[in-house]
Each structure stands twice: as structure tokens, then as C-alpha cells.
Short mmCIF file of C-alpha atoms and ligand atoms in Angstrom, two decimals:
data_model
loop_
_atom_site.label_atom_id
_atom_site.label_comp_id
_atom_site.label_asym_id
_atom_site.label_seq_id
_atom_site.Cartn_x
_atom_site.Cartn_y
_atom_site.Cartn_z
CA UNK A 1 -200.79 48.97 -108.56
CA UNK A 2 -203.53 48.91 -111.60
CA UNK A 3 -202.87 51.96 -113.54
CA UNK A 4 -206.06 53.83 -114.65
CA UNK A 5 -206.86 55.27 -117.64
CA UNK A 6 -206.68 58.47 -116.25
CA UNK A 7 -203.35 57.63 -115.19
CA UNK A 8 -202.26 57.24 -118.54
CA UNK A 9 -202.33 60.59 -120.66
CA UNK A 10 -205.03 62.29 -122.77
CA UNK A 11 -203.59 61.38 -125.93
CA UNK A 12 -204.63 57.75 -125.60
CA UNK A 13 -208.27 58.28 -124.18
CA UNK A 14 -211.27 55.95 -125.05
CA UNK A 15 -214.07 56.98 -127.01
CA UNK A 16 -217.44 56.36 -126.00
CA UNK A 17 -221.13 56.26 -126.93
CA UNK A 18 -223.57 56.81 -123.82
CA UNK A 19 -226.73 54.79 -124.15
CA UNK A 20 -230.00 54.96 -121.58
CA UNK A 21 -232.88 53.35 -121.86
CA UNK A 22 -235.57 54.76 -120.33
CA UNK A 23 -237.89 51.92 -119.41
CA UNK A 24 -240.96 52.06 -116.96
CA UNK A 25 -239.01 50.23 -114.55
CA UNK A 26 -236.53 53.11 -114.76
CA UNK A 27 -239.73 55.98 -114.63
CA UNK A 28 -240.68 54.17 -111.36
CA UNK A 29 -237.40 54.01 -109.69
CA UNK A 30 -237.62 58.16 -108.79
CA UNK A 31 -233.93 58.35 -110.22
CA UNK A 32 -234.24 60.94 -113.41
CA UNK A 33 -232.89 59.62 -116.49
CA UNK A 34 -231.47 62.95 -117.78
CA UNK A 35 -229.73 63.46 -114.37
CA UNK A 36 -228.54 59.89 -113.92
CA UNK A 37 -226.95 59.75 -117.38
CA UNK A 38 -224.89 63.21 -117.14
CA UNK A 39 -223.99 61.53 -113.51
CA UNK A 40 -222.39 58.30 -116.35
CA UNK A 41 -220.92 61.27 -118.30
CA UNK A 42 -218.84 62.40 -115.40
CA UNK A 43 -218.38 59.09 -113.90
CA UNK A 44 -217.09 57.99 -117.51
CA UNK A 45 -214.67 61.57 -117.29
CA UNK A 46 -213.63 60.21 -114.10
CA UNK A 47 -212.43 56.82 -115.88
CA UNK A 48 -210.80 58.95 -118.50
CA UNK A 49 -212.71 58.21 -121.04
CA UNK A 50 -213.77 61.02 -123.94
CA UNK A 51 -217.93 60.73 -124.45
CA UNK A 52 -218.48 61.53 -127.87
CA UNK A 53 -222.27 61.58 -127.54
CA UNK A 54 -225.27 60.40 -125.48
CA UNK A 55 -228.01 57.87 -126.60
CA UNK A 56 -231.59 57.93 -125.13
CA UNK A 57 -234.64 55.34 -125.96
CA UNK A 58 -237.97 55.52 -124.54
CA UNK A 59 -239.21 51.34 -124.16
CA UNK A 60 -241.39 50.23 -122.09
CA UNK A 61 -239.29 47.18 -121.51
CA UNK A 62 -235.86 46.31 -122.22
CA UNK A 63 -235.46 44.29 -125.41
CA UNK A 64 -234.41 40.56 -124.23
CA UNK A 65 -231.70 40.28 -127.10
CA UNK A 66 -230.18 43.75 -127.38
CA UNK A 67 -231.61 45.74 -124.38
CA UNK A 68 -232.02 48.81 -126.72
CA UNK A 69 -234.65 48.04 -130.02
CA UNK A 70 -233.17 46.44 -132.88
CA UNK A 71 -233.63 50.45 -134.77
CA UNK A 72 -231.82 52.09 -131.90
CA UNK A 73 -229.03 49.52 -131.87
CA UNK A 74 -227.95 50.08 -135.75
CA UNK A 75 -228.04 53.70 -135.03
CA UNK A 76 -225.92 53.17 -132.11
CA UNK A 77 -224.07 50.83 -134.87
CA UNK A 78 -223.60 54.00 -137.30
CA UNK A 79 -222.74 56.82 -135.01
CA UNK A 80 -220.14 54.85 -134.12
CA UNK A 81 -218.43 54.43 -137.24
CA UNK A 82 -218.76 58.08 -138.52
CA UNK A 83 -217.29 59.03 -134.77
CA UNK A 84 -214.78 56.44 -133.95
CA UNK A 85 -216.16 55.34 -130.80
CA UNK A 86 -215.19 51.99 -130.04
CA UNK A 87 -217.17 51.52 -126.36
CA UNK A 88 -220.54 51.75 -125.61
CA UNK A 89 -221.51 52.68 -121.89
CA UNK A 90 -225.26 51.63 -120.78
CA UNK A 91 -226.79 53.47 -117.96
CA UNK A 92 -228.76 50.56 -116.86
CA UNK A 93 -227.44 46.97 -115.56
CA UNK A 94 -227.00 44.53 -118.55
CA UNK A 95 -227.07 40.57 -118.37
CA UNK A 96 -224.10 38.42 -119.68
CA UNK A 97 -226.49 37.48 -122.96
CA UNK A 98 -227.43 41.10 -123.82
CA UNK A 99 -223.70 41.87 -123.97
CA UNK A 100 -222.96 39.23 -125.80
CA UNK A 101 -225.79 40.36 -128.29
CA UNK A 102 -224.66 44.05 -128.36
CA UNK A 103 -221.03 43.59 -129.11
CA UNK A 104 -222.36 41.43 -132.03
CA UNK A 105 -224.60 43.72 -132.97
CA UNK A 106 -222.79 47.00 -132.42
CA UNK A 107 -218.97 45.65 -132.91
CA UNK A 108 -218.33 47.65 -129.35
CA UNK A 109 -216.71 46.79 -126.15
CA UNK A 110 -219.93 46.77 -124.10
CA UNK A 111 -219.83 48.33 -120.58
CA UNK A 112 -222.92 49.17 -118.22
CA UNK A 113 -222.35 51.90 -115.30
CA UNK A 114 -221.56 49.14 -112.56
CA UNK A 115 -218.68 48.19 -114.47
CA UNK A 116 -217.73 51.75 -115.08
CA UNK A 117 -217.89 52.51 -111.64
CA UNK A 118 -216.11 48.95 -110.51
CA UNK A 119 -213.34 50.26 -112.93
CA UNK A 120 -212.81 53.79 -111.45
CA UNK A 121 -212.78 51.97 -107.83
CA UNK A 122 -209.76 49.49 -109.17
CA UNK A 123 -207.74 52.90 -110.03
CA UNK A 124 -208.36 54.45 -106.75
CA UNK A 125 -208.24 51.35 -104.18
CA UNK A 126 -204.89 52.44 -101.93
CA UNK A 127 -205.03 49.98 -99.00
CA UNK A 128 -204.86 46.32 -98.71
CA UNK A 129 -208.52 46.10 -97.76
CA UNK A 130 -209.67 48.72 -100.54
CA UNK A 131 -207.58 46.27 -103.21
CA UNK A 132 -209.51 43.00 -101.76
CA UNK A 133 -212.94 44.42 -101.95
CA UNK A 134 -212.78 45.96 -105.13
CA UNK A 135 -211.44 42.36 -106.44
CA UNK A 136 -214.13 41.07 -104.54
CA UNK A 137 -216.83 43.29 -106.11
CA UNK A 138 -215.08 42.55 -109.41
CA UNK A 139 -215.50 39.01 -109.24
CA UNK A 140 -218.81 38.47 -108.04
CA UNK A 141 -220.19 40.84 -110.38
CA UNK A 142 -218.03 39.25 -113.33
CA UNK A 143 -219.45 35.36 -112.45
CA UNK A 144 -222.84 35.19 -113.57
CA UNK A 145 -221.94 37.35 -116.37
CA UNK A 146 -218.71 35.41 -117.68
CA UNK A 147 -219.93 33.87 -121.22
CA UNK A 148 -220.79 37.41 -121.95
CA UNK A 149 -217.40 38.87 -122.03
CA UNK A 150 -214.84 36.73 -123.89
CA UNK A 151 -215.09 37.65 -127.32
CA UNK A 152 -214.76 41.58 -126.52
CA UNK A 153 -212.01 40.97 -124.27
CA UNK A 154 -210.08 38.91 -126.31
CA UNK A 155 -210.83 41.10 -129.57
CA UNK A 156 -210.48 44.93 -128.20
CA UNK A 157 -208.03 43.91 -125.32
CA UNK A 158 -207.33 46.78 -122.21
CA UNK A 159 -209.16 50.02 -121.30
CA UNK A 160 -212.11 50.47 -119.50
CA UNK A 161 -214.19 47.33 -117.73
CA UNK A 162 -210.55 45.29 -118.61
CA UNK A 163 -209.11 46.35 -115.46
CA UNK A 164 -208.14 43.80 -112.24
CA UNK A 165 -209.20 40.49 -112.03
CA UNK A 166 -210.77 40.16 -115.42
CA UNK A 167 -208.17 40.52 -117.35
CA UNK A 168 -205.85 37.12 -115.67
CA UNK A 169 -208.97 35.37 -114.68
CA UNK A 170 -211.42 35.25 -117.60
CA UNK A 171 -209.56 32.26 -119.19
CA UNK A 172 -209.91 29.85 -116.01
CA UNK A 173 -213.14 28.30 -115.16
CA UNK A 174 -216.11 29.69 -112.97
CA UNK A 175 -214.80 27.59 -110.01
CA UNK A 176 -211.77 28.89 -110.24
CA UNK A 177 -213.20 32.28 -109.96
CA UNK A 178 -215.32 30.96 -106.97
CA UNK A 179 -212.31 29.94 -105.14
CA UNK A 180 -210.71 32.99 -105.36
CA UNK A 181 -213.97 34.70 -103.95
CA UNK A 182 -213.53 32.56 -101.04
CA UNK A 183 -210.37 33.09 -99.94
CA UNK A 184 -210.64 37.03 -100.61
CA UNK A 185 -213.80 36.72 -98.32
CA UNK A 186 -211.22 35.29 -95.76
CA UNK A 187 -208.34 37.86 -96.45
CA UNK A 188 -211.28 40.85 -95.95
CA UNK A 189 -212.35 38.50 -92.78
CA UNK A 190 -208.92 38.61 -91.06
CA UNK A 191 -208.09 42.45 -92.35
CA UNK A 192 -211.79 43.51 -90.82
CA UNK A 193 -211.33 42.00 -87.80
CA UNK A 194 -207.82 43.98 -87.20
CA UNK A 195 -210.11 47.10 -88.16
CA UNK A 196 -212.14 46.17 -85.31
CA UNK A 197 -210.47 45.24 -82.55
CA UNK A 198 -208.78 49.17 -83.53
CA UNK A 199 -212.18 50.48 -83.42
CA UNK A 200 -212.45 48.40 -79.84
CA UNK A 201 -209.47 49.47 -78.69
CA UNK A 202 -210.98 53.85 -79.25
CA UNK A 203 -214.05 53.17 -78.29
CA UNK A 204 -212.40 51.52 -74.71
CA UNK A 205 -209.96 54.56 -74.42
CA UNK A 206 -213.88 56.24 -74.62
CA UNK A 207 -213.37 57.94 -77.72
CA UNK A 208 -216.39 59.47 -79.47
CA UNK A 209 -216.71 58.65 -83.10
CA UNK A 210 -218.42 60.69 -85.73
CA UNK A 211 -218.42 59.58 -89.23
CA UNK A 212 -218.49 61.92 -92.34
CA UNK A 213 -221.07 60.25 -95.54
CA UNK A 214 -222.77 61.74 -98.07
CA UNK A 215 -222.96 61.12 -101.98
CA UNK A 216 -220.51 61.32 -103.58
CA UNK A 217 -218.36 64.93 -104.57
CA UNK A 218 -220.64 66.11 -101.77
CA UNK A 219 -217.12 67.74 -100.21
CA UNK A 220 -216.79 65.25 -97.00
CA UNK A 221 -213.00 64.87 -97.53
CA UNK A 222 -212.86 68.70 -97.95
CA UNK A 223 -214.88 69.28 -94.44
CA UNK A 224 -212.28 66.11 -93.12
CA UNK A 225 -209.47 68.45 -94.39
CA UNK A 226 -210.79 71.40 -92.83
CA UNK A 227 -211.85 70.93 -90.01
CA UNK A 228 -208.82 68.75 -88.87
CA UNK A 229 -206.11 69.93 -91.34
CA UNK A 230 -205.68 66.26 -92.60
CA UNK A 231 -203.92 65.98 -95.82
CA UNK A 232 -206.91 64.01 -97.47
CA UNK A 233 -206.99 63.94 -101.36
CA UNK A 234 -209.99 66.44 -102.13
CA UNK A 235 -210.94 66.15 -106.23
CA UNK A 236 -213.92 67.46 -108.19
CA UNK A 237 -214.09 63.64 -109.60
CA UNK A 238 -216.36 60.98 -108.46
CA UNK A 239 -215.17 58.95 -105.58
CA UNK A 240 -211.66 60.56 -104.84
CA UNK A 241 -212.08 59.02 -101.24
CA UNK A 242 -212.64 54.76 -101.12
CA UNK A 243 -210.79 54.18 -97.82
CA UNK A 244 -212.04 55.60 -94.37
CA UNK A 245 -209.69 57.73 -92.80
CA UNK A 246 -210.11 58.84 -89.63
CA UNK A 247 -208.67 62.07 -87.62
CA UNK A 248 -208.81 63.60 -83.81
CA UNK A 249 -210.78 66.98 -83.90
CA UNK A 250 -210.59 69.52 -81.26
CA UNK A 251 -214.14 70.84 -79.95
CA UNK A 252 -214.24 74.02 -78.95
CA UNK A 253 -214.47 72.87 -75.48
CA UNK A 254 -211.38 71.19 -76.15
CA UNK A 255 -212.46 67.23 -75.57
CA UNK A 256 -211.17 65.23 -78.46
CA UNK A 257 -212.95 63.61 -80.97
CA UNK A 258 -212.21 60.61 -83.63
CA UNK A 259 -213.60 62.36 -86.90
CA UNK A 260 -213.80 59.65 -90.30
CA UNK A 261 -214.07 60.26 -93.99
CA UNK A 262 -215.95 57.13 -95.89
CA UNK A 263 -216.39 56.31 -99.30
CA UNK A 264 -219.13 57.98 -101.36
CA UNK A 265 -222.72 56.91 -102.28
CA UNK A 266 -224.32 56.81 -105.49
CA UNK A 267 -227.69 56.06 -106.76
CA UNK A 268 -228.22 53.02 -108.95
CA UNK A 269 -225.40 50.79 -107.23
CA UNK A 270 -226.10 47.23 -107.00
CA UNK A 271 -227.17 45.66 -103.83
CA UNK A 272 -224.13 43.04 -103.66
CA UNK A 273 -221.56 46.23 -104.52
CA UNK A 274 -222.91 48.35 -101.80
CA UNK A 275 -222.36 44.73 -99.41
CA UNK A 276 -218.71 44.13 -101.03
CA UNK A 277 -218.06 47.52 -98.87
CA UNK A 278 -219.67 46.66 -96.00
CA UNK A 279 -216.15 47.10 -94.11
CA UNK A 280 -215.55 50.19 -95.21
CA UNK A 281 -219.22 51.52 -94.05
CA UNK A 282 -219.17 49.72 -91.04
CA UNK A 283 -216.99 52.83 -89.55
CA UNK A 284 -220.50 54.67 -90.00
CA UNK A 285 -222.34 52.13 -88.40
CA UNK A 286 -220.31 52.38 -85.30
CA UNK A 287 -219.98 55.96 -85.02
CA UNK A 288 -222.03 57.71 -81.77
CA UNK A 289 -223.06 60.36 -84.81
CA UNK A 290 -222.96 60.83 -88.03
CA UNK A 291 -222.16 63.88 -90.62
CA UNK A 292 -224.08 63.49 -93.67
CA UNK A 293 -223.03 66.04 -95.74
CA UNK A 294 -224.97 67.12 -98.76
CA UNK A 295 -223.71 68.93 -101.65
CA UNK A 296 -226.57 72.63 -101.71
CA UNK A 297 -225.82 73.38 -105.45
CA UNK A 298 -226.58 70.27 -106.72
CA UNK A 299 -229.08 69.99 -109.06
CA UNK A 300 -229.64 66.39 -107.64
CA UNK A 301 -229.66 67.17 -104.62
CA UNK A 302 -232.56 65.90 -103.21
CA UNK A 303 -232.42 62.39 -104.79
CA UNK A 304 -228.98 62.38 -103.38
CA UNK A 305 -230.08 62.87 -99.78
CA UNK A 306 -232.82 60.02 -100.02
CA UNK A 307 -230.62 57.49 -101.55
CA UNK A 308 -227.76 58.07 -99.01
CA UNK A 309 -230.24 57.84 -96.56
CA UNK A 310 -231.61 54.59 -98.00
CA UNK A 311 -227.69 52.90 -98.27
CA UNK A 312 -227.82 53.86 -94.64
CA UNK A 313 -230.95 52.42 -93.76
CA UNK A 314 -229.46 49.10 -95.70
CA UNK A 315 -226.60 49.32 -93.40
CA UNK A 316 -228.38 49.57 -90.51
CA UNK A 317 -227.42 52.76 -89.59
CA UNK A 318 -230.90 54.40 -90.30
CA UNK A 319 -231.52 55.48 -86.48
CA UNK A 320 -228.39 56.71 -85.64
CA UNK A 321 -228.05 60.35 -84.43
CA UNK A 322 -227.56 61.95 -87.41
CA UNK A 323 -226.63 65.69 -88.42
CA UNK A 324 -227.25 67.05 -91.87
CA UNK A 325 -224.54 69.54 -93.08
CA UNK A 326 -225.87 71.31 -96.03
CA UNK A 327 -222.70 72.00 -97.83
CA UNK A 328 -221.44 74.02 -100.90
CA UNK A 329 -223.91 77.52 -99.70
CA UNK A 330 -222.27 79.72 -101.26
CA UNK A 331 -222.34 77.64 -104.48
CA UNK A 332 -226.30 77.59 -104.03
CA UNK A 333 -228.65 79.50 -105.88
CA UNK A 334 -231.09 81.24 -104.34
CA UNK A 335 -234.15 78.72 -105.31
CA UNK A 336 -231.96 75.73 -103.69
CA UNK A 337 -231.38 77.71 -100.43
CA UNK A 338 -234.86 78.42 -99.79
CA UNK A 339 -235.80 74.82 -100.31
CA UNK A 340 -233.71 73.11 -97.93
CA UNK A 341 -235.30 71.79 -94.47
CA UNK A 342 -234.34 73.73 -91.43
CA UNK A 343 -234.53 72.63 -87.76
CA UNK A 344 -232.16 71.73 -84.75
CA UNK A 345 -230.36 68.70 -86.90
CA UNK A 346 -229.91 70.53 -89.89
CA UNK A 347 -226.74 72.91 -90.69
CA UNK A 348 -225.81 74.88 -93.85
CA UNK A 349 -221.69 75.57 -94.46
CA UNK A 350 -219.25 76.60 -96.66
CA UNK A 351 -216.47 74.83 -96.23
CA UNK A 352 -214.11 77.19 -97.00
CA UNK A 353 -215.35 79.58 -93.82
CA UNK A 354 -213.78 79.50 -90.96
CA UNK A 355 -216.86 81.13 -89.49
CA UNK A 356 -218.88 77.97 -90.71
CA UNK A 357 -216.46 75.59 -89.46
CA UNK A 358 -216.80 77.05 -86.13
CA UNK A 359 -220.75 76.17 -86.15
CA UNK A 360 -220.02 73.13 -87.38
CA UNK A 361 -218.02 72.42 -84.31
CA UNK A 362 -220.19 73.55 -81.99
CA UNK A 363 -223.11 71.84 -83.48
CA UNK A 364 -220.76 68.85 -83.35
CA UNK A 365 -220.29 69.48 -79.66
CA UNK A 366 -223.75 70.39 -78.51
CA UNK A 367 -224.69 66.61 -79.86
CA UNK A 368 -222.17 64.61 -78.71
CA UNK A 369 -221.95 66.44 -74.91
CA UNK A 370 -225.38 67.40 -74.65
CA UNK A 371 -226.97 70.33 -73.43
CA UNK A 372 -225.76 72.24 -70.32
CA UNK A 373 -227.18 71.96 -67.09
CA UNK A 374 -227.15 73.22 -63.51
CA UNK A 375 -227.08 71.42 -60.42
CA UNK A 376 -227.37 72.73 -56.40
CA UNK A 377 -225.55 69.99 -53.85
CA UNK A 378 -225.04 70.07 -50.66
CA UNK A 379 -221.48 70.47 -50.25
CA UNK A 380 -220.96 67.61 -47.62
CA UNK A 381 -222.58 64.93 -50.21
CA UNK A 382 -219.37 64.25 -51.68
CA UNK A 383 -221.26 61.05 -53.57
CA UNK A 384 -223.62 63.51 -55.81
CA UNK A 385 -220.48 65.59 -56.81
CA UNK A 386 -218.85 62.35 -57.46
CA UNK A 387 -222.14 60.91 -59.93
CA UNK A 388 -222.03 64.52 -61.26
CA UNK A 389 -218.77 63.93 -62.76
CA UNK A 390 -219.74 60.49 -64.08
CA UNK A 391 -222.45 61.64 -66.34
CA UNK A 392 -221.13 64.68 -67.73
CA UNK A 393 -218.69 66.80 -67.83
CA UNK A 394 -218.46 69.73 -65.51
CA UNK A 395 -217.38 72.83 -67.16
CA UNK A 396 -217.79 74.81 -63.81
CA UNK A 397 -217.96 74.11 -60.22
CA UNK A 398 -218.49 77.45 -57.53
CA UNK A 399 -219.07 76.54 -54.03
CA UNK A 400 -221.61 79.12 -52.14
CA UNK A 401 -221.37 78.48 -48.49
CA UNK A 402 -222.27 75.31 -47.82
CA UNK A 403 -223.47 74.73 -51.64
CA UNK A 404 -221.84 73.22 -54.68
CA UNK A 405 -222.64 75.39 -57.93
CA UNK A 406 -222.23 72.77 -60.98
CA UNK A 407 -222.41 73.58 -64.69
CA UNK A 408 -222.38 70.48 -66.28
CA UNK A 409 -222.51 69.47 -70.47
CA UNK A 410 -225.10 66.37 -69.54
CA UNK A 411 -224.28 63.11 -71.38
CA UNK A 412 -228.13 61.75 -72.28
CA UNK A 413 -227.39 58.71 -72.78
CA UNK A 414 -225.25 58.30 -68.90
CA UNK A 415 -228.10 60.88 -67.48
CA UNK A 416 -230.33 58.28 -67.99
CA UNK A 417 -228.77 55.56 -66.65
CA UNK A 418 -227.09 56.19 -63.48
CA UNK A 419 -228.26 60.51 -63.13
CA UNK A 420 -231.81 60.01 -61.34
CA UNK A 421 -230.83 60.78 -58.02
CA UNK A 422 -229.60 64.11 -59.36
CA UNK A 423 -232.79 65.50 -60.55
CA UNK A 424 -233.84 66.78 -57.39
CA UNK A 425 -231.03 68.71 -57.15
CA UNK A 426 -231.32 70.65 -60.38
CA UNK A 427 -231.61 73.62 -60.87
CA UNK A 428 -234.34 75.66 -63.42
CA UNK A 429 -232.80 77.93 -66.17
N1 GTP B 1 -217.53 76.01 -103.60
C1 GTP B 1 -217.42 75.01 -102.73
N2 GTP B 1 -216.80 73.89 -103.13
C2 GTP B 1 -216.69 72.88 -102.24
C3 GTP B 1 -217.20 72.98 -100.92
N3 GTP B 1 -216.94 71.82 -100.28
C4 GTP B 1 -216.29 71.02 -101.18
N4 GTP B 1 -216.13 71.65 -102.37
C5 GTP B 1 -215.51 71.09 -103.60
O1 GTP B 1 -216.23 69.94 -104.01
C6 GTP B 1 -215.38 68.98 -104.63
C7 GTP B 1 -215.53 67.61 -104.00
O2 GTP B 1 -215.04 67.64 -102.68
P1 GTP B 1 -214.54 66.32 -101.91
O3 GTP B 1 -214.25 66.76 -100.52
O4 GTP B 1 -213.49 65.61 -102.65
O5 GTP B 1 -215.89 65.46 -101.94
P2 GTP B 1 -216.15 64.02 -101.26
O6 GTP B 1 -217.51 64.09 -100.65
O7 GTP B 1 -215.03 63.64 -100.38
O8 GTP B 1 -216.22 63.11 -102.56
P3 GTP B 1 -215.87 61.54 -102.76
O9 GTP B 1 -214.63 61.24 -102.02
O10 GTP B 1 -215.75 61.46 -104.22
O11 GTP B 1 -217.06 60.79 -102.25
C8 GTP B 1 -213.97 69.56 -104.51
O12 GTP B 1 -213.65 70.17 -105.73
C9 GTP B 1 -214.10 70.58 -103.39
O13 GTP B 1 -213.14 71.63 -103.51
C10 GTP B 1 -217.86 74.22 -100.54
O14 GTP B 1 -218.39 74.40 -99.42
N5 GTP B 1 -217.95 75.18 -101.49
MG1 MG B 2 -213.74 62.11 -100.47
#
């Protein structure tokens, strides 16, 4: 396995320089530069690196050669040498010749927050699929960028944006690379399609599936762990989870449930990163409902929401029945509380209350099995009770003389269908 910096003791850590430049582009993108870059701070904590000290320039536009100004750059330059920091982490995306210009310029390993996050995703990656797509996002974000990155690599050597491929594969030519991004297209291929015909083979057996997403830290591996006592790594670190697990949860009505954890979002993530986990997501793009779970006390909170709701909407998952668990209450302050939405698709937890958990169930239940209804038949039309039974699931049958007395949680979706002769035969709350 890759070993992390994290992984390898305090003693050794990185130091690092945090630079963001704060173009218009930037201003315009509705992500806040003071929120984003403390977001790089933990995400660089997360890597194990030690930031020494955080960088901010106002420009209009990026500088073509350096990305910061040419002033900015030889105070970068200086801060550095009185602090022995030997990295300098950008906020913003870089191109292969503005790294190439920094490290000459600052005499830094250059690394912008893709990279950072590409790194911490090489030290978590578990599974056999997790491994390939990391590589995978590795490569094809290393490719265009490859000029860029030999002289820092070959001069400063491991840590940070030096893990996985880049290390064995910088010294072979692009097609080389492109090769290898071929046949780990084909290795995802054949491990997504085993994923799949699994998925197939639950959602035959008529399993409902409801998928836990959020941003990142939100606590979905924490409401995973609750909820169905799986032993799920739960960290206060940016993406602990990577790789979907999925459990069986027990509604309170007792029907059975597939519930799965997936990997985090986060705002400012490259288009082709967010597609190199396309596997991974596509468990929320199959579920019948989804959790998103949003962390209350966060400060971010609702930037958060819209960009995991945007990374759904990319994965075509934007219409699906969706419940929004408004985690972390009791972290909350009051201002945050009395901001947050209400309505029927909106629920606010705790996850550490059992109380909570309960609702959560229940609001759970009450969308997958739809509401309850009532339903008069004549006892001797044996066919109605039998279409009953198809599209829901009776959770009480009386007879009354020559009467059947049906409570029934209604499936919509089968109600639709195949329930119309029924209608005549229900009965007013
Ligand atoms: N106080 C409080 N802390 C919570 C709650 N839910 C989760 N946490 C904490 O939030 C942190 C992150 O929780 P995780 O469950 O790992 O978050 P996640 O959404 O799975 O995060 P990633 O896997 O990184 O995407 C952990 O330290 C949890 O203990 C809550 O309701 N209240
Ligand atoms: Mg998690």
C-alpha cells in the first residue's frame, strides 16, 4: 500500500506556505476565498503536512508566468527562507508552465489543491477499485501537466504530490502514460461491471437502496455507523470514507433496507476528478432515495449543500427522491438553526441520539413505503385482496362480515401502475 504522510510520524512533517489568489474569476465562482483556503488548511492537515502560514493576493487575473505577481512571488520567496517551508500549496488549479515558473522562482515543490487532494485519496484508497481510480485520476491529471514537474521531483524527491504513479512514471514518455490510462480504464471497466451485476442481483431480490452523500466531514459514515452498527472508519479529517459501503437497516416496520456510505464532495474539484469516480457515485445514482446529509454547524454550510447538489445534478442524480438530514444540531448555533429550510423532505439530527435516529428511520420509512391507506373489499373478490398485496404492503387486514378491512403502506410508484381498480374501494381518513 502507499504510505501517507500522515502515516509516517509528526517528527518528519512537511512545511508549507498556503497561497490564494483571489482573482475575479474566483469572486464570481460563489466559493469564498477565506473559507475555501482554511478548507486547503485542513485538507493540507489531513495530508500531514504542518502550514506555517497563509498567502492571499487580490489580481484581477492570474499572472501567465507565475500565477501570483512577480512582488507577491519574492515575498512568497522570503517567508520561506526565514520559516523553512519548502512547499508551496495554491488554492487555485495551476498549469504545467506556471509550475514550472514558480519552483524557479520560489525554489519550492509546487502543489495546487487538486493535487493535495489526489494525494490524500492515494493514502486512503482500500479496495482494488478505489486504488485504480485514484491512479486513474492521478494520471490524467499528471499528462497535460508533465514538463511541469520534473525538475521538483527529481530535486526535492517524496512527500506530498510525489505519491503513486508519479513517482515510477514521470521518467517514461506521455504515451506510455496514455497506455497505462487505457488499460486502467479497462481494469475499472471489468471491476464496475462486477459492482453491477451485485447491484442487479439486490435490486432483483427487490431490495430498496438508499444512499448516504453529503460534503465531506458532513458525518455520513457516523449516521452509516449508527444507524446500522457498521464498523465504518468515522474521522474528523477530510475524506475518511472513498469506498461505498453498503449495510441492511431495519425500519421500524421491520422491512429491510440496503443503506450505502459514498465518498465525500468538495467544492472546487475538477470536472475529470469528479468523472474518475463515477463508479463509486454511481451507487447514488441507483439508489430509490437518497440521504444527503449536511453538516448544521458549519460555517460553510450553505455553499456545501449547493455544490453537493450540483455534483449530483452532474451525475445525473438531480431528480431523485431526495431527503435532507440536517446533521451536527446540537453542534449548531442558534443563528444556523433558525436559518435552515424546513418542510416534509427536510430533517434535523444528532447523530449521537437515539431519539433522532428513530425519526430518521421513520422518515426513511414513510418515503420509501409511502403513506398509509385504507381500503373496503368485498370479501368474496379474492382478486382486489390479491392486487392489494401487490402494491403495498398490508400492515393490517380485519374482516367485518362480509368486508375486508385493509391498512396498507401504499407503494406510489406500483399504486400507479397496476392500483386503479382499487380506488373505488378506498376508504376516506
Ligand atoms: N457533534 C456531532 N458530531 C458529529 C455528528 N455527526 C458526525 N459527527 C462528527 O463529525 C466528524 C465527521 O464524521 P464522518 O462520519 O467521518 O463524516 P463523513 O461525512 O463520513 O466524512 P467523509 O468520509 O470524510 O466524507 C466525526 O468526528 C464525527 O464524530 C453529530 O451529529 N454531532
Ligand atoms: Mg465517511
Amino acid at each position: 500500500m502507499r504510505q501517507s504522510t500522515y502515516e509516517t510520524g509528526a517528527s518528519e512533517r512537511e512545511k508549507a506556505l498556503l497561497v490564494s489568489l483571489v482573482t475575479d474569476k474566483v469572486k464570481k465562482s460563489g466559493s469564498d476565498p477565506q473559507h475555501s483556503v482554511e478548507e486547503l488548511a485542513s485538507l493540507s492537515d489531513t495530508a500531514g503536512v504542518e502550514v506555517i502560514d497563509t498567502i492571499m493576493q487580490n489580481l484581477d487575473v492570474p499572472d501567465k508566468k507565475t500565477f501570483v505577481g512577480k512582488g507577491k512571488a519574492q515575498e512568497i520567496r522570503a517567508l520561506a527562507e526565514q520559516t523553512g517551508a519548502t512547499t508551496a500549496i495554491f488554492d487555485q488549479e495551476l498549469s504545467g508552465a506556471q509550475v514550472r515558473n514558480l519552483e524557479e522562482a520560489l525554489d519550492m515543490k509546487i502543489i495546487d489543491r487538486t493535487q493535495l487532494i489526489l494525494d490524500i485519496f492515494a493514502g486512503r484508497a482500500k479496495t482494488r477499485e478505489g486504488i485504480l481510480q485514484v491512479e486513474l485520476a492521478q494520471l490524467s491529471y499528471l499528462l497535460p501537466r508533465l514538463s511541469g514537474h520534473g525538475k521538483n521531483l527529481s530535486r526535492l524527491g517524496g512527500g506530498i504530490g510525489t505519491r503513486g504513479p508519479g513517482e515510477t512514471k514521470l521518467e517514461t514518455d506521455r504515451r506510455h502514460i496514455r497506455d497505462r490510462i487505457t488499460e486502467l480504464k479497462r481494469q475499472l471497466e471489468t471491476v464496475t461491471a462486477h459492482r453491477n451485476l451485485h447491484r442487479e442481483r439486490r435490486r432483483k431480490a427487490g431490495a430498496v437502496q438508499v444512499a448516504l452523500v453529503g460534503y465531506t466531514n458532513a458525518g455520513k459514515s457516523t449516521l452509516l455507523r449508527q444507524l446500522t452498527e457498521a464498523d465504518v472508519l468515522v474521522e474528523d479529517k477530510l475524506f475518511a470514507t472513498l469506498d461505498p459501503t453498503s449495510r441492511n437497516l431495519i425500519l421500524p416496520s421491520g422491512k429491510e433496507i440496503i443503506l450505502t456510505d459514498t465518498v465525500g464532495f468538495i467544492q472546487n474539484l475538477p470536472h475529470d476528478l469528479v468523472a474518475a469516480f463515477r463508479a463509486t457515485l454511481e451507487e447514488a445514482g441507483e439508489a430509490d432515495l437518497l440521504l444527503h446529509v449536511v453538516d448544521t454547524s458549519s460555517p460553510m454550510r450553505v455553499r456545501q449543500q449547493k455544490v453537493v447538489e450540483e455534483v449530483l445534478q452532474e451525475l445525473g442524480a438531480g431528480g431523485k427522491p431526495t431527503l435532507l438530514v440536517y446533521n451536527k444540531i446540537d453542534l449548531g448555533s442558534e443563528e444556523a438553526l433558525s436559518m435552515l429550510t424546513g418542510g416534509a423532505d427536510t430533517i434535523r439530527v444528532n447523530a449521537f441520539v437515539e431519539q433522532d435516529l428513530l425519526k430518521l428511520r421513520e422518515a426513511i420509512e414513510d418515503r420509501i413505503l409511502g403513506d398509509v391507506a385504507h381500503f373496503r373489499i368485498p370479501a368474496s373478490r379474492g382478486d382486489l385482496a390479491a392486487l392489494v398485496y401487490r402494491v403495498g404492503e398490508v400492515v393490517e387486514q380485519e374482516t367485518e362480515e362480509d368486508w375486508l378491512l385493509l391498512t396498507v403502506r401504499l407503494n406510489p410508484a406500483d399504486m400507479e401502475k397496476t392500483g386503479h381498480a382499487l380506488e373505488t374501494y378506498r376508504v376516506a381518513e
